[in-house]
Amino acid sequence: MIKSKFVWDTKFTDNQIPDEVSTSLNLTPIVKKVLESKHITDADSINALFKSKDIDHAPTLMSDMDKAVERINEAIESDEKILVYGDYDADGVTSTTIMVKTLSSLGAEVGYYIPNRFTEGYGPNKDAFMQAYEEGVNLIITVDNGIQGHDEIDMIQELGVDVIVTDHHEIGETLPNAFAIVHPMHESFNYPFKYLCGAGVAYKVAQALIDHPPQSFLALAAIGTIADLVSLTDENRAIVQKGLEVLNQHCPVAIEALLNQANYKDDINEETIGFIIGPRLNAVGRLDDASLALELLMTEDIEEASFLAEQVDAYNVERKDVVQSIYDEASVIAEEKVQSGRKFILLAQEGWHEGVLGIVASRIVEMYNLPTLILNIDIDQNHAKGSARSIEQVSMFDCLSENQSLISKFGGHHMAAGMTLPIENIDELEAALDAYVQKLSQQYDLSPKKTVDIELEESDITVENIQDIERLRPFGTDFNAPLIRINNIRIRDSKAIGQEKRHLKLTLGERSIQALFWNQGQLSQEMMTDESLSFIGKLQANEWNGNKNPQVILEDLKSDHIQVLDYRSKNKVNQLKQIEDELAFFINDSEDKFGDNYYYYGEAIDKQYDKCVFRDLPNTLDDFKATLKLNNVSQIYLILKHHQSIYFDGMPHMSSFKNCYKAIYAKKRVNLEDQGMMLCEYLRIKPNELKFILKVFLELQFIKEENGIIEIVPLNEKKDIQSSKIYQKREQRIMVEKHLLYQDFDSLKKWILNELA
């Protein structure tokens, strides 16, 4: 049995697409299933999805757009200095690029400013605003920030500098006193779609200022939309679809240089943005000043783009190394916290890079499915600063709000937050957050969940069906790629692949479907040919040498029956990684134990375990049967180590016993050192057989031995050779080897499962 890491939530919708709608829209069965899983079942909604590229809401519907456009045009006509104030993430630098290029194309005298994550933090900054004022800036336009900059905006506007806020983040109880606020969520206006990203809002401003914005703006807006994980529905979907077309047909030189640096040559899709472009643009601001990423996006020169892309890529490599280094340290501490019973993981240490703590927190959450806060301790500043990530069942915003008195500053939402707090409050905050989640765990199930969209049969996994599903792309937040479930499919082959054998590759079913499970290479030792398993995952077409084949990227798997795993041969044992799982117990022979989870055959098992490892061969089959029934385990590993095998030597024939006795009787005395080999040749037996026969004779007192001299002992009573304990022990050992070592595995497994039943 392999237990799933997640609860598979299979709450399928009862709503069905009417047959007439399905027929009129030529929906294939697989597309019909996917749409139904997403509750898109009426003709209008389906049509809107397929024609979402046509969605382009009028920019003038957005709050204060007319007022902002009028002020911008006035500034351009009056040769006023304009500053675009951006942000240091991918959405921030793409929105800054769109705004600056828009204003430049209109002849504006425009500059830009990206705050430093570490020295200035997110959003409006008084010092930066004052610097702009001193340099003669008359108009500041914020992009991807500003909606929470009340004090800073009040200060600069009192000095006569107008501020236009363009933002998409949550609006607080009050609005800043800016000249204009361009925001899709503004309650006083009725913009049709509320969930644009910063680059999306900047693009709408560009539309309001320019009749036909450059296509490259769509590419930038698509990057910001994907990288910022906003809802991929309605207008965002249209922006991404059109932006991907631009990226594939007329890729901006900056993005092309970035992809070349990453050695990426395939078609560009939303995954390309999510896993290659976005992380590289984000990496700069995570480690240093993000202006380098902005410079790359601003350039139109191929050589300069290549030079800047190389530097951006170097930051990404460094970011990965920094993340791995911190994660290696953090995961050790996290394991200790989990073992101690913590339900909220708080990790704090000096010297951890603040820019990547959110990534590390996400990886810790992924490992333990517990809300996690990771802090860097800054002794000089006397504070700790970091990032938190949560699970679906726990609101990070709520649990931090309850303990706000311990925190100097924090901001965030249900799944993530950032904060600063005094060093001396760390322990108290850890205890309070853990108590909060402990209490919550008594009321709600905090087990990790995966929502399954559709159940399929093996026959459904075809290239044609995968291509039909891909016609629904792009996938992303609120419109995820469908998570499929397949039940009871046979394992044909399994192996660990990749660097350090980190990943699992399976060949499944009668159609030999290829499946990959990232970072789960250790599971290869639990996979046995012809066993069956169930899995959840996402489909993709794998193209190799011009041929396309279906492939599954697994997200979880399980097997509902007890697994019997065969590691009896030396080759297989060498492939078996050391089992240190606390849920495993080991059965050994009379040798010394290696830990509390080692037991002898027949010994009572005093704890509940999940895995049983038969490390050593038992003396009898009864010992093996008794131990089988001592624990309700899901996996049984058969290693069955032994010093030597006697199965193929067998038991000496009864005539060999008789002839040996007669030979000794005839000679009266036998010197084993001088006459042992002669006796073997006479009896036509091997030396080990002779030793065994003589041991039986000694036990039954047929002979006596002193200093290597064997003599017959007169018999007082008749004794059966088979009554010898030594004889019986060898007989049992041969039976044990026959059943446990040399029986074919299918028959052995069937016998074990029958014994358990």
Tab-separated table of N, CA and C in Angstrom, residues 70-157:
chain	number	residue	atom	x	y	z
A	70	GLU	N	-6.149	63.361	-19.017
A	70	GLU	CA	-6.116	64.814	-19.185
A	70	GLU	C	-4.894	65.412	-18.493
A	71	ARG	N	-4.607	64.925	-17.289
A	71	ARG	CA	-3.448	65.475	-16.538
A	71	ARG	C	-2.126	65.079	-17.208
A	72	ILE	N	-2.061	63.864	-17.728
A	72	ILE	CA	-0.838	63.417	-18.406
A	72	ILE	C	-0.609	64.252	-19.670
A	73	ASN	N	-1.657	64.445	-20.451
A	73	ASN	CA	-1.525	65.250	-21.677
A	73	ASN	C	-1.125	66.690	-21.352
A	74	GLU	N	-1.687	67.197	-20.282
A	74	GLU	CA	-1.340	68.558	-19.853
A	74	GLU	C	0.139	68.634	-19.489
A	75	ALA	N	0.637	67.623	-18.792
A	75	ALA	CA	2.054	67.602	-18.400
A	75	ALA	C	2.958	67.532	-19.623
A	76	ILE	N	2.529	66.739	-20.617
A	76	ILE	CA	3.337	66.614	-21.837
A	76	ILE	C	3.370	67.937	-22.597
A	77	GLU	N	2.209	68.562	-22.717
A	77	GLU	CA	2.128	69.836	-23.446
A	77	GLU	C	2.921	70.932	-22.750
A	78	SER	N	3.000	70.863	-21.425
A	78	SER	CA	3.693	71.912	-20.649
A	78	SER	C	5.156	71.563	-20.375
A	79	ASP	N	5.629	70.454	-20.956
A	79	ASP	CA	7.014	70.010	-20.748
A	79	ASP	C	7.338	69.794	-19.272
A	80	GLU	N	6.347	69.321	-18.518
A	80	GLU	CA	6.579	68.997	-17.112
A	80	GLU	C	7.352	67.681	-17.015
A	81	LYS	N	8.132	67.568	-15.956
A	81	LYS	CA	8.840	66.314	-15.717
A	81	LYS	C	7.884	65.299	-15.079
A	82	ILE	N	7.914	64.091	-15.639
A	82	ILE	CA	7.051	63.015	-15.129
A	82	ILE	C	7.943	61.888	-14.609
A	83	LEU	N	7.603	61.344	-13.440
A	83	LEU	CA	8.307	60.188	-12.892
A	83	LEU	C	7.340	59.007	-12.807
A	84	VAL	N	7.730	57.867	-13.383
A	84	VAL	CA	6.961	56.627	-13.230
A	84	VAL	C	7.588	55.852	-12.074
A	85	TYR	N	6.796	55.644	-11.034
A	85	TYR	CA	7.291	54.998	-9.804
A	85	TYR	C	6.787	53.552	-9.782
A	86	GLY	N	7.715	52.596	-9.951
A	86	GLY	CA	7.322	51.198	-10.144
A	86	GLY	C	7.535	50.297	-8.950
A	87	ASP	N	7.731	49.029	-9.245
A	87	ASP	CA	7.937	48.018	-8.207
A	87	ASP	C	8.997	47.040	-8.703
A	88	TYR	N	9.526	46.215	-7.775
A	88	TYR	CA	10.708	45.408	-8.078
A	88	TYR	C	10.406	43.982	-8.534
A	89	ASP	N	9.129	43.606	-8.709
A	89	ASP	CA	8.858	42.253	-9.202
A	89	ASP	C	8.567	42.287	-10.698
A	90	ALA	N	8.253	41.113	-11.279
A	90	ALA	CA	8.043	41.025	-12.723
A	90	ALA	C	6.871	41.883	-13.175
A	91	ASP	N	5.800	41.904	-12.394
A	91	ASP	CA	4.662	42.749	-12.735
A	91	ASP	C	5.055	44.221	-12.656
A	92	GLY	N	5.863	44.550	-11.649
A	92	GLY	CA	6.288	45.941	-11.480
A	92	GLY	C	7.153	46.445	-12.617
A	93	VAL	N	8.118	45.623	-13.062
A	93	VAL	CA	9.015	46.114	-14.124
A	93	VAL	C	8.331	46.095	-15.490
A	94	THR	N	7.400	45.169	-15.719
A	94	THR	CA	6.679	45.189	-16.998
A	94	THR	C	5.719	46.366	-17.057
A	95	SER	N	5.030	46.664	-15.957
A	95	SER	CA	4.110	47.807	-15.955
A	95	SER	C	4.874	49.127	-16.070
A	96	THR	N	6.037	49.210	-15.441
A	96	THR	CA	6.866	50.416	-15.565
A	96	THR	C	7.303	50.616	-17.009
A	97	THR	N	7.724	49.528	-17.652
A	97	THR	CA	8.168	49.602	-19.047
A	97	THR	C	7.042	50.097	-19.950
A	98	ILE	N	5.836	49.523	-19.768
A	98	ILE	CA	4.692	49.945	-20.591
A	98	ILE	C	4.415	51.436	-20.409
A	99	MET	N	4.397	51.896	-19.155
A	99	MET	CA	4.055	53.291	-18.882
A	99	MET	C	5.130	54.239	-19.416
A	100	VAL	N	6.402	53.915	-19.170
A	100	VAL	CA	7.482	54.795	-19.618
A	100	VAL	C	7.516	54.876	-21.142
A	101	LYS	N	7.379	53.729	-21.808
A	101	LYS	CA	7.419	53.736	-23.278
A	101	LYS	C	6.201	54.458	-23.866
A	102	THR	N	5.063	54.337	-23.205
A	102	THR	CA	3.877	55.057	-23.665
A	102	THR	C	4.102	56.561	-23.612
A	103	LEU	N	4.585	57.032	-22.471
A	103	LEU	CA	4.802	58.473	-22.307
A	103	LEU	C	5.911	58.980	-23.228
A	104	SER	N	6.959	58.181	-23.398
A	104	SER	CA	8.059	58.584	-24.289
A	104	SER	C	7.574	58.730	-25.720
A	105	SER	N	6.683	57.804	-26.138
A	105	SER	CA	6.178	57.872	-27.512
A	105	SER	C	5.351	59.124	-27.754
A	106	LEU	N	4.824	59.716	-26.673
A	106	LEU	CA	4.033	60.942	-26.781
A	106	LEU	C	4.891	62.192	-26.603
A	107	GLY	N	6.196	61.983	-26.438
A	107	GLY	CA	7.101	63.128	-26.318
A	107	GLY	C	7.283	63.636	-24.913
A	108	ALA	N	6.892	62.868	-23.917
A	108	ALA	CA	7.002	63.323	-22.529
A	108	ALA	C	8.452	63.295	-22.053
A	109	GLU	N	8.758	64.186	-21.123
A	109	GLU	CA	10.040	64.137	-20.419
A	109	GLU	C	9.825	63.233	-19.197
A	110	VAL	N	10.192	61.971	-19.344
A	110	VAL	CA	9.800	60.971	-18.345
A	110	VAL	C	11.011	60.196	-17.849
A	111	GLY	N	11.016	59.945	-16.562
A	111	GLY	CA	12.013	59.075	-15.943
A	111	GLY	C	11.304	57.993	-15.145
A	112	TYR	N	12.076	57.092	-14.579
A	112	TYR	CA	11.454	56.013	-13.795
A	112	TYR	C	12.250	55.770	-12.513
A	113	TYR	N	11.586	55.161	-11.555
A	113	TYR	CA	12.231	54.844	-10.285
A	113	TYR	C	11.691	53.505	-9.791
A	114	ILE	N	12.616	52.581	-9.479
A	114	ILE	CA	12.242	51.295	-8.892
A	114	ILE	C	12.797	51.249	-7.470
A	115	PRO	N	11.947	51.184	-6.450
A	115	PRO	CA	12.461	51.139	-5.074
A	115	PRO	C	13.247	49.853	-4.818
A	116	ASN	N	14.167	49.918	-3.885
A	116	ASN	CA	14.956	48.756	-3.496
A	116	ASN	C	14.196	47.959	-2.435
A	117	ARG	N	14.034	46.663	-2.689
A	117	ARG	CA	13.284	45.804	-1.770
A	117	ARG	C	13.830	45.870	-0.345
A	118	PHE	N	15.153	45.972	-0.210
A	118	PHE	CA	15.780	45.805	1.096
A	118	PHE	C	15.935	47.113	1.868
A	119	THR	N	16.187	48.204	1.156
A	119	THR	CA	16.406	49.478	1.854
A	119	THR	C	15.160	50.353	1.891
A	120	GLU	N	14.217	50.130	0.942
A	120	GLU	CA	13.039	50.991	0.872
A	120	GLU	C	11.733	50.223	1.044
A	121	GLY	N	11.724	48.970	0.623
A	121	GLY	CA	10.509	48.178	0.736
A	121	GLY	C	9.509	48.493	-0.360
A	122	TYR	N	8.329	47.929	-0.215
A	122	TYR	CA	7.300	48.047	-1.250
A	122	TYR	C	6.538	49.369	-1.140
A	123	GLY	N	6.169	49.914	-2.294
A	123	GLY	CA	5.257	51.049	-2.337
A	123	GLY	C	5.935	52.404	-2.238
A	124	PRO	N	5.114	53.477	-2.197
A	124	PRO	CA	5.640	54.844	-2.145
A	124	PRO	C	6.611	55.042	-0.989
A	125	ASN	N	7.639	55.841	-1.270
A	125	ASN	CA	8.699	56.074	-0.301
A	125	ASN	C	8.949	57.583	-0.211
A	126	LYS	N	8.878	58.132	1.000
A	126	LYS	CA	8.988	59.586	1.176
A	126	LYS	C	10.308	60.138	0.645
A	127	ASP	N	11.400	59.439	0.915
A	127	ASP	CA	12.700	59.935	0.462
A	127	ASP	C	12.766	59.974	-1.062
A	128	ALA	N	12.244	58.928	-1.703
A	128	ALA	CA	12.260	58.886	-3.171
A	128	ALA	C	11.370	59.977	-3.749
A	129	PHE	N	10.212	60.186	-3.116
A	129	PHE	CA	9.312	61.248	-3.575
A	129	PHE	C	9.959	62.629	-3.402
A	130	MET	N	10.646	62.830	-2.286
A	130	MET	CA	11.316	64.115	-2.052
A	130	MET	C	12.438	64.331	-3.063
A	131	GLN	N	13.156	63.275	-3.388
A	131	GLN	CA	14.214	63.384	-4.384
A	131	GLN	C	13.625	63.810	-5.732
A	132	ALA	N	12.475	63.236	-6.075
A	132	ALA	CA	11.805	63.611	-7.328
A	132	ALA	C	11.413	65.089	-7.300
A	133	TYR	N	10.895	65.520	-6.167
A	133	TYR	CA	10.493	66.931	-6.014
A	133	TYR	C	11.699	67.855	-6.206
A	134	GLU	N	12.820	67.492	-5.579
A	134	GLU	CA	14.022	68.319	-5.666
A	134	GLU	C	14.582	68.356	-7.080
A	135	GLU	N	14.282	67.314	-7.871
A	135	GLU	CA	14.760	67.270	-9.257
A	135	GLU	C	13.767	67.919	-10.215
A	136	GLY	N	12.706	68.509	-9.680
A	136	GLY	CA	11.772	69.261	-10.501
A	136	GLY	C	10.664	68.446	-11.125
A	137	VAL	N	10.389	67.273	-10.596
A	137	VAL	CA	9.285	66.455	-11.110
A	137	VAL	C	7.961	67.102	-10.724
A	138	ASN	N	7.049	67.195	-11.689
A	138	ASN	CA	5.734	67.802	-11.437
A	138	ASN	C	4.609	66.776	-11.324
A	139	LEU	N	4.855	65.573	-11.850
A	139	LEU	CA	3.809	64.543	-11.853
A	139	LEU	C	4.454	63.179	-11.604
A	140	ILE	N	3.920	62.474	-10.614
A	140	ILE	CA	4.367	61.105	-10.319
A	140	ILE	C	3.226	60.152	-10.681
A	141	ILE	N	3.554	59.126	-11.439
A	141	ILE	CA	2.573	58.092	-11.776
A	141	ILE	C	3.066	56.779	-11.177
A	142	THR	N	2.320	56.237	-10.226
A	142	THR	CA	2.704	54.940	-9.662
A	142	THR	C	2.129	53.827	-10.540
A	143	VAL	N	2.890	52.748	-10.657
A	143	VAL	CA	2.387	51.558	-11.353
A	143	VAL	C	2.606	50.345	-10.451
A	144	ASP	N	1.591	49.499	-10.366
A	144	ASP	CA	1.633	48.282	-9.544
A	144	ASP	C	1.834	48.582	-8.062
A	145	ASN	N	1.518	49.791	-7.633
A	145	ASN	CA	1.614	50.152	-6.218
A	145	ASN	C	0.948	51.504	-6.033
A	146	GLY	N	0.835	51.946	-4.786
A	146	GLY	CA	0.351	53.295	-4.507
A	146	GLY	C	-0.959	53.357	-3.759
A	147	ILE	N	-1.769	52.302	-3.825
A	147	ILE	CA	-3.108	52.381	-3.239
A	147	ILE	C	-3.049	52.440	-1.709
A	148	GLN	N	-1.888	52.056	-1.116
A	148	GLN	CA	-1.734	52.152	0.340
A	148	GLN	C	-0.762	53.265	0.741
A	149	GLY	N	-0.404	54.129	-0.203
A	149	GLY	CA	0.607	55.158	0.083
A	149	GLY	C	0.025	56.464	0.569
A	150	HIS	N	-0.853	56.436	1.544
A	150	HIS	CA	-1.568	57.634	1.995
A	150	HIS	C	-0.628	58.758	2.439
A	151	ASP	N	0.246	58.470	3.399
A	151	ASP	CA	1.091	59.523	3.982
A	151	ASP	C	2.047	60.105	2.946
A	152	GLU	N	2.663	59.251	2.165
A	152	GLU	CA	3.645	59.693	1.180
A	152	GLU	C	2.980	60.567	0.108
A	153	ILE	N	1.778	60.172	-0.301
A	153	ILE	CA	1.065	60.936	-1.332
A	153	ILE	C	0.601	62.284	-0.777
A	154	ASP	N	0.117	62.287	0.460
A	154	ASP	CA	-0.268	63.561	1.095
A	154	ASP	C	0.923	64.520	1.138
A	155	MET	N	2.077	63.983	1.542
A	155	MET	CA	3.273	64.812	1.694
A	155	MET	C	3.668	65.472	0.368
A	156	ILE	N	3.736	64.678	-0.696
A	156	ILE	CA	4.248	65.202	-1.958
A	156	ILE	C	3.232	66.108	-2.648
A	157	GLN	N	1.936	65.827	-2.467
A	157	GLN	CA	0.930	66.680	-3.101
A	157	GLN	C	0.852	68.042	-2.411
